[in-house]
Coordinates of C-alpha atoms and ligand atoms in Angstrom, one line a residue:
E1 CA 70.3 192.1 99.5
K2 CA 71.7 191.5 96.1
G3 CA 75.2 191.0 97.5
T4 CA 77.8 190.5 94.8
F5 CA 75.2 190.4 92.0
P6 CA 74.9 193.6 89.8
F7 CA 71.2 193.2 89.6
Y8 CA 68.5 191.3 91.6
M9 CA 67.4 189.6 88.4
L10 CA 70.7 187.8 88.0
K11 CA 70.6 186.8 91.7
E12 CA 67.1 185.5 91.4
V13 CA 67.9 183.5 88.2
S14 CA 70.9 182.0 90.1
E15 CA 68.7 181.0 93.0
Q16 CA 66.5 178.7 90.9
P17 CA 68.4 175.4 91.6
A18 CA 68.2 176.1 95.4
V19 CA 64.5 176.8 95.0
M20 CA 63.9 173.4 93.3
R21 CA 65.8 171.7 96.2
R22 CA 63.8 173.7 98.8
L23 CA 60.5 172.6 97.2
I24 CA 61.6 169.0 97.4
S25 CA 62.4 169.2 101.1
R26 CA 59.3 171.2 101.8
Y27 CA 56.7 169.2 100.0
V28 CA 58.1 165.6 99.5
D29 CA 58.3 163.0 102.2
Q30 CA 61.0 160.4 102.8
A31 CA 59.2 157.9 100.6
G32 CA 59.1 160.4 97.7
A33 CA 55.4 161.2 98.0
P34 CA 54.3 164.9 97.8
Q35 CA 52.5 166.0 101.0
F36 CA 49.7 168.6 100.9
D37 CA 46.6 169.5 103.0
Q38 CA 44.2 166.6 102.8
A39 CA 41.1 168.7 102.6
M40 CA 42.6 170.6 99.7
L41 CA 43.5 167.4 97.8
E42 CA 39.9 166.1 98.3
A43 CA 38.5 169.3 97.0
L44 CA 40.8 169.0 93.9
A45 CA 39.9 165.3 93.5
S46 CA 36.2 166.0 93.5
A47 CA 36.4 168.7 90.8
D48 CA 35.5 167.6 87.2
R49 CA 37.6 170.4 85.7
L50 CA 40.4 172.7 86.9
Y51 CA 40.5 176.4 85.8
I52 CA 43.9 178.0 86.2
V53 CA 43.6 181.7 86.2
A54 CA 46.6 184.0 86.1
A55 CA 48.4 186.9 84.3
G56 CA 51.7 187.5 82.5
T57 CA 54.5 185.2 83.4
S58 CA 52.2 183.3 85.9
Y59 CA 49.8 182.6 83.0
H60 CA 52.7 181.1 81.1
A61 CA 53.4 178.8 84.1
G62 CA 49.7 178.0 84.1
L63 CA 49.9 176.8 80.5
V64 CA 52.6 174.3 81.5
G65 CA 50.4 173.3 84.5
Q66 CA 47.5 172.5 82.2
S67 CA 49.5 169.6 80.7
L68 CA 50.8 168.5 84.1
F69 CA 47.3 168.2 85.6
E70 CA 45.8 166.6 82.5
Q71 CA 48.6 164.0 82.1
L72 CA 49.4 163.2 85.7
A73 CA 45.9 163.6 87.3
K74 CA 43.7 163.0 84.2
V75 CA 41.5 165.9 85.0
P76 CA 40.6 168.3 82.2
T77 CA 42.4 171.6 82.9
E78 CA 42.3 175.0 81.2
A79 CA 44.6 178.0 81.8
Y80 CA 43.0 181.4 81.4
L81 CA 44.1 185.0 81.4
A82 CA 42.5 186.6 84.5
S83 CA 41.8 189.8 82.6
E84 CA 39.8 187.9 80.0
F85 CA 38.1 185.5 82.3
G86 CA 36.7 188.3 84.4
Y87 CA 34.6 189.6 81.4
H88 CA 34.2 186.6 79.1
Q89 CA 33.6 183.7 81.5
P90 CA 33.5 180.4 79.6
L91 CA 30.7 178.0 80.2
L92 CA 31.8 176.2 83.3
S93 CA 31.7 172.5 84.0
A94 CA 29.4 171.1 86.7
K95 CA 32.0 170.9 89.5
P96 CA 34.8 173.3 88.7
M97 CA 37.7 174.2 91.0
F98 CA 39.8 177.3 90.5
I99 CA 43.6 177.6 90.9
F100 CA 44.9 181.2 91.1
L101 CA 48.6 181.3 90.2
T102 CA 50.2 184.5 91.4
Q103 CA 53.7 185.5 92.5
S104 CA 52.5 188.6 94.5
G105 CA 49.0 187.4 95.5
E106 CA 47.8 191.0 94.8
T107 CA 47.0 191.0 91.1
A108 CA 43.7 192.9 90.7
D109 CA 42.6 191.0 87.5
I110 CA 42.7 187.8 89.5
R111 CA 41.0 189.2 92.6
Q112 CA 38.1 190.2 90.4
V113 CA 37.7 186.6 89.3
L114 CA 38.1 185.3 92.8
V115 CA 35.3 187.5 94.1
N116 CA 32.9 186.0 91.4
V117 CA 34.1 182.5 92.0
K118 CA 33.4 182.8 95.8
Q119 CA 30.0 184.3 95.1
A120 CA 29.1 181.3 93.0
G121 CA 30.3 179.0 95.8
Y122 CA 33.1 177.3 93.8
P123 CA 36.2 176.0 95.7
S124 CA 39.5 177.9 95.1
L125 CA 43.2 177.5 95.7
T126 CA 45.9 180.2 95.4
L127 CA 49.5 179.3 94.6
T128 CA 51.5 182.2 95.6
N129 CA 54.9 183.4 96.7
V130 CA 53.4 185.7 99.4
I131 CA 51.4 183.6 101.8
T132 CA 50.1 186.6 103.7
S133 CA 48.8 188.2 100.5
T134 CA 45.2 189.1 99.7
L135 CA 44.6 186.2 97.2
A136 CA 46.1 183.7 99.7
R137 CA 43.8 184.9 102.4
E138 CA 40.7 185.1 100.3
A139 CA 40.9 181.7 98.6
D140 CA 39.7 178.5 100.4
Y141 CA 43.2 177.0 100.2
A142 CA 46.7 178.4 99.7
V143 CA 50.0 176.8 98.9
E144 CA 53.3 178.7 99.1
L145 CA 55.7 178.8 96.2
A146 CA 58.6 179.3 98.6
A147 CA 60.8 180.9 96.0
G148 CA 61.9 183.6 98.5
P149 CA 61.3 187.3 97.9
E150 CA 61.4 188.3 94.2
I151 CA 62.6 191.9 93.9
A152 CA 63.3 192.3 90.2
V153 CA 60.2 193.3 88.2
A154 CA 60.9 190.5 85.7
S155 CA 59.7 187.3 87.2
T156 CA 62.1 184.4 87.1
K157 CA 62.3 182.1 90.1
A158 CA 58.6 182.5 90.8
Y159 CA 57.9 181.0 87.3
T160 CA 60.0 177.9 87.8
A161 CA 58.7 177.6 91.4
Q162 CA 55.1 177.7 90.0
V163 CA 55.9 175.0 87.4
A164 CA 57.5 172.8 90.1
V165 CA 54.6 173.3 92.6
E166 CA 52.1 172.5 89.8
A167 CA 54.1 169.2 89.2
L168 CA 54.0 168.4 92.9
L169 CA 50.3 169.0 93.2
A170 CA 49.5 167.2 89.9
K171 CA 51.5 164.2 91.2
A172 CA 49.7 164.3 94.6
L173 CA 46.3 164.6 92.9
G174 CA 47.1 161.8 90.5
M175 CA 48.1 159.5 93.5
V176 CA 44.7 160.3 95.2
K177 CA 43.0 159.4 91.9
Q178 CA 45.2 156.3 91.4
V179 CA 46.4 157.4 87.9
P180 CA 49.2 155.1 86.7
A181 CA 51.0 158.0 85.0
A182 CA 51.3 159.7 88.4
A183 CA 52.7 156.6 90.1
A184 CA 55.3 156.4 87.4
F185 CA 56.3 160.1 87.7
D186 CA 59.1 160.5 90.2
V187 CA 58.6 164.2 90.9
A188 CA 61.4 164.6 93.5
H189 CA 63.9 162.9 91.1
Q190 CA 62.7 165.1 88.2
L191 CA 63.0 168.3 90.3
S192 CA 66.4 167.3 91.5
L193 CA 67.6 166.7 87.9
A194 CA 66.1 170.1 87.0
A195 CA 68.2 171.7 89.8
T196 CA 71.4 170.2 88.4
G197 CA 70.5 171.0 84.8
Q198 CA 69.6 174.6 85.8
Q199 CA 73.0 175.0 87.5
A200 CA 74.8 173.8 84.4
L201 CA 73.1 176.5 82.3
I202 CA 73.7 179.2 84.9
D203 CA 77.4 178.2 84.8
Q204 CA 77.4 178.9 81.0
Q205 CA 76.4 182.5 81.4
E206 CA 79.4 183.9 79.7
Q207 CA 78.7 181.9 76.6
L208 CA 75.0 183.0 76.8
H209 CA 76.1 186.6 77.1
L210 CA 78.0 186.2 73.8
L211 CA 75.0 184.6 72.2
A212 CA 72.8 187.4 73.4
T213 CA 75.1 190.0 72.0
D214 CA 75.3 188.2 68.6
M215 CA 71.5 187.5 68.4
F216 CA 69.9 190.6 69.9
G217 CA 72.7 193.2 70.0
K218 CA 71.2 195.4 67.2
T219 CA 67.8 194.0 66.5
R220 CA 64.4 195.6 67.0
N221 CA 62.5 192.4 66.8
A222 CA 62.8 188.7 67.6
F223 CA 60.8 185.4 67.4
F224 CA 60.7 182.4 69.7
I225 CA 59.2 179.2 68.4
G226 CA 58.4 175.7 69.7
R227 CA 55.5 173.2 69.9
G228 CA 53.5 172.1 72.9
T229 CA 55.5 172.8 76.1
D230 CA 58.2 174.4 74.0
Y231 CA 55.6 176.8 72.7
F232 CA 54.6 177.8 76.2
V233 CA 58.3 178.5 77.0
S234 CA 58.5 180.6 73.8
L235 CA 55.8 182.8 75.1
E236 CA 57.7 183.3 78.4
A237 CA 61.1 183.8 76.8
A238 CA 59.6 186.5 74.5
L239 CA 57.9 188.3 77.4
K240 CA 61.3 188.4 79.3
L241 CA 63.0 189.9 76.3
K242 CA 60.3 192.5 75.7
E243 CA 59.9 193.7 79.2
I244 CA 63.6 194.3 80.1
S245 CA 65.3 195.0 76.7
Y246 CA 62.3 196.6 74.9
V247 CA 63.0 194.4 71.8
Q248 CA 59.6 193.6 70.2
A249 CA 59.4 189.8 70.6
E250 CA 56.8 187.2 69.8
G251 CA 56.4 183.7 71.1
F252 CA 55.0 181.5 68.4
A253 CA 53.6 178.0 67.9
A254 CA 56.2 176.8 65.4
G255 CA 53.7 175.3 63.0
E256 CA 51.8 178.7 62.8
L257 CA 54.8 180.6 61.4
K258 CA 54.0 179.6 57.8
H259 CA 50.4 180.8 58.3
G260 CA 51.4 184.4 58.2
T261 CA 54.2 185.5 60.5
I262 CA 57.0 184.1 58.3
A263 CA 56.3 187.2 56.1
L264 CA 58.2 189.2 58.8
I265 CA 61.4 187.1 58.4
E266 CA 64.2 189.2 56.8
Q267 CA 68.0 189.0 56.6
D268 CA 69.3 188.5 60.2
T269 CA 65.9 188.4 62.0
P270 CA 66.6 186.5 65.2
V271 CA 64.6 183.3 65.8
V272 CA 65.1 181.1 68.9
A273 CA 63.8 177.6 68.5
F274 CA 63.1 175.3 71.5
I275 CA 63.5 171.6 70.8
T276 CA 62.8 169.3 73.8
D277 CA 60.0 167.1 72.8
P278 CA 60.9 163.9 70.9
V279 CA 57.4 163.9 69.2
T280 CA 57.8 167.3 67.7
A281 CA 61.5 167.8 67.4
A282 CA 61.8 167.0 63.7
R283 CA 59.0 169.3 62.8
T284 CA 60.3 172.3 64.8
R285 CA 63.7 171.7 63.2
S286 CA 62.2 171.9 59.8
N287 CA 60.4 175.2 60.8
A288 CA 63.8 176.5 61.9
E289 CA 65.3 175.6 58.6
E290 CA 62.5 177.3 56.7
V291 CA 63.2 180.6 58.4
E292 CA 67.0 180.1 58.1
A293 CA 66.5 179.7 54.3
R294 CA 64.9 183.1 54.3
G295 CA 67.8 184.7 56.1
A296 CA 66.9 184.4 59.8
K297 CA 69.6 184.0 62.3
V298 CA 68.5 180.9 64.3
L299 CA 69.5 179.9 67.8
R300 CA 68.6 176.3 68.7
I301 CA 68.0 175.3 72.4
A302 CA 67.7 171.5 72.4
S303 CA 67.6 168.6 74.9
A304 CA 70.7 166.5 75.0
S305 CA 69.2 163.4 73.5
L306 CA 67.7 165.4 70.6
A307 CA 70.7 167.7 70.0
E308 CA 72.3 167.9 66.6
P309 CA 75.6 169.5 65.5
G310 CA 75.3 173.2 65.4
D311 CA 72.7 173.5 68.2
Q312 CA 74.1 176.4 70.3
V313 CA 72.5 175.6 73.7
I314 CA 72.0 172.0 75.1
V315 CA 69.9 171.4 78.2
D316 CA 69.9 168.2 80.2
D317 CA 67.2 165.6 79.4
L318 CA 64.1 165.8 81.7
D319 CA 60.6 164.5 81.5
P320 CA 59.0 166.4 78.5
L321 CA 56.4 167.9 80.9
L322 CA 59.0 169.7 82.9
T323 CA 61.6 170.9 80.3
P324 CA 60.5 174.5 80.8
L325 CA 62.4 174.3 84.2
L326 CA 65.5 174.1 82.1
T327 CA 64.8 175.9 78.8
I328 CA 63.6 179.1 80.4
I329 CA 67.0 179.6 82.0
P330 CA 68.7 180.5 78.7
G331 CA 65.5 182.5 77.9
Q332 CA 66.0 184.5 81.1
L333 CA 69.7 185.0 80.7
L334 CA 69.5 186.0 77.0
A335 CA 67.0 188.7 78.0
Y336 CA 69.2 189.8 81.0
F337 CA 72.3 190.2 78.9
T338 CA 70.5 192.0 76.1
S339 CA 69.2 194.5 78.7
L340 CA 72.6 194.8 80.3
D341 CA 74.3 195.4 76.9
R342 CA 71.9 198.1 76.1
G343 CA 72.6 199.8 79.4
Y344 CA 69.1 199.6 80.9
D345 CA 68.0 199.3 84.5
V346 CA 67.4 195.5 84.4
D347 CA 65.5 195.3 87.6
R348 CA 63.3 198.3 87.0
P349 CA 62.1 198.4 83.4
R350 CA 60.1 201.4 82.2
N351 CA 56.4 201.5 82.6
L352 CA 56.2 198.4 84.8
A353 CA 55.4 197.7 88.5
K354 CA 56.1 194.6 90.4
S355 CA 52.5 193.9 91.3
V356 CA 49.6 195.2 89.3
T357 CA 46.9 196.2 91.6
V358 CA 44.6 197.9 89.1
E359 CA 42.5 196.2 86.4
Ligands
LIG401 C1 56.6 189.4 84.0 C2 55.8 189.7 85.2 C3 54.4 189.9 85.1 C4 53.6 189.2 86.2 C5 52.1 189.4 86.2 C6 51.4 188.6 87.2 O1 57.9 189.2 84.3 O2 56.4 189.9 86.3 O3 53.9 189.5 83.8 O4 53.9 187.8 86.0 O5 51.9 190.8 86.4 O6 51.9 188.9 88.5 P1 51.6 187.9 89.7 O7 52.2 186.6 89.4 O8 52.1 188.6 90.9 O9 50.1 187.8 89.8

């Protein structure tokens, strides 16, 4: 039931802080240590490389997961599009383990990979919101995202739940492998800060509506830029805008703009810049200035400690690995209000189905 919300999407965006808190109480014990099935952790710990296989929004969550597993568990990790992996399988490591990230657990492109992986005898884990789904049943292990039913076609709370569960798993794996970075990473504290920060952004929705109208009210195209984790959020924010408002949007690695795409910048072209990483903040800011000098209308979404006068959206500080849990909220809400302003059916965009059961 969507209750007082005009659309499921807004309801599901608003539920994200509660999902973060639910994941803490579900997966973290009194001492602050994540708890998962021991056999599954042992399988993960004996892998020499993790392959995260997913589609769409879940793939974007997988890109964030790649850094989490590499930095907290020190295991080489690669995120792949399921629809590509199925036909262009990379040369695998000696002891790979597969992680299938999927809200619905029914995505055909992933199932095709899973069938091959099982045939080859490699271990597999499905992270899914639907624990009774095909991919949960067919993998060796399954972990529930516990985001609650997601009805709107555009995925929102499943994305943040995926990032949070990847962080919990990466921490648990890092503890098994005695990685110092994992010991120093207080995942429950980070997720609880994320919940508070998400709520603060959800509470600013009127202001985000005004920004959406100003930025995307009349445009036919838009760009989202960032580096590293901010680049991965750019991909997801662009997908949200595309699928529900039909604005042609591209997520871009900020440094790549000058290698071609900057040719598309005209007077008033909207560019959203994500700035949450202290290491790359200055460079992304200068990329934003380059497009502004060519007439672009720039919206900066920055972390509090990196914010400068004129930045329109400020998110709370969080471990740089987890900032997507915050920065995607304005991404989701800007897309929502653009769709709403244009009078579209936000929950049921044209040409799309909630789960994609054909290859
Ligand atoms: C975007 C969206 C899709 C799905 C993709 C994978 O908002 O919903 O891109 O993320 O079809 O679906 P699942 O996660 O169910 O495998």
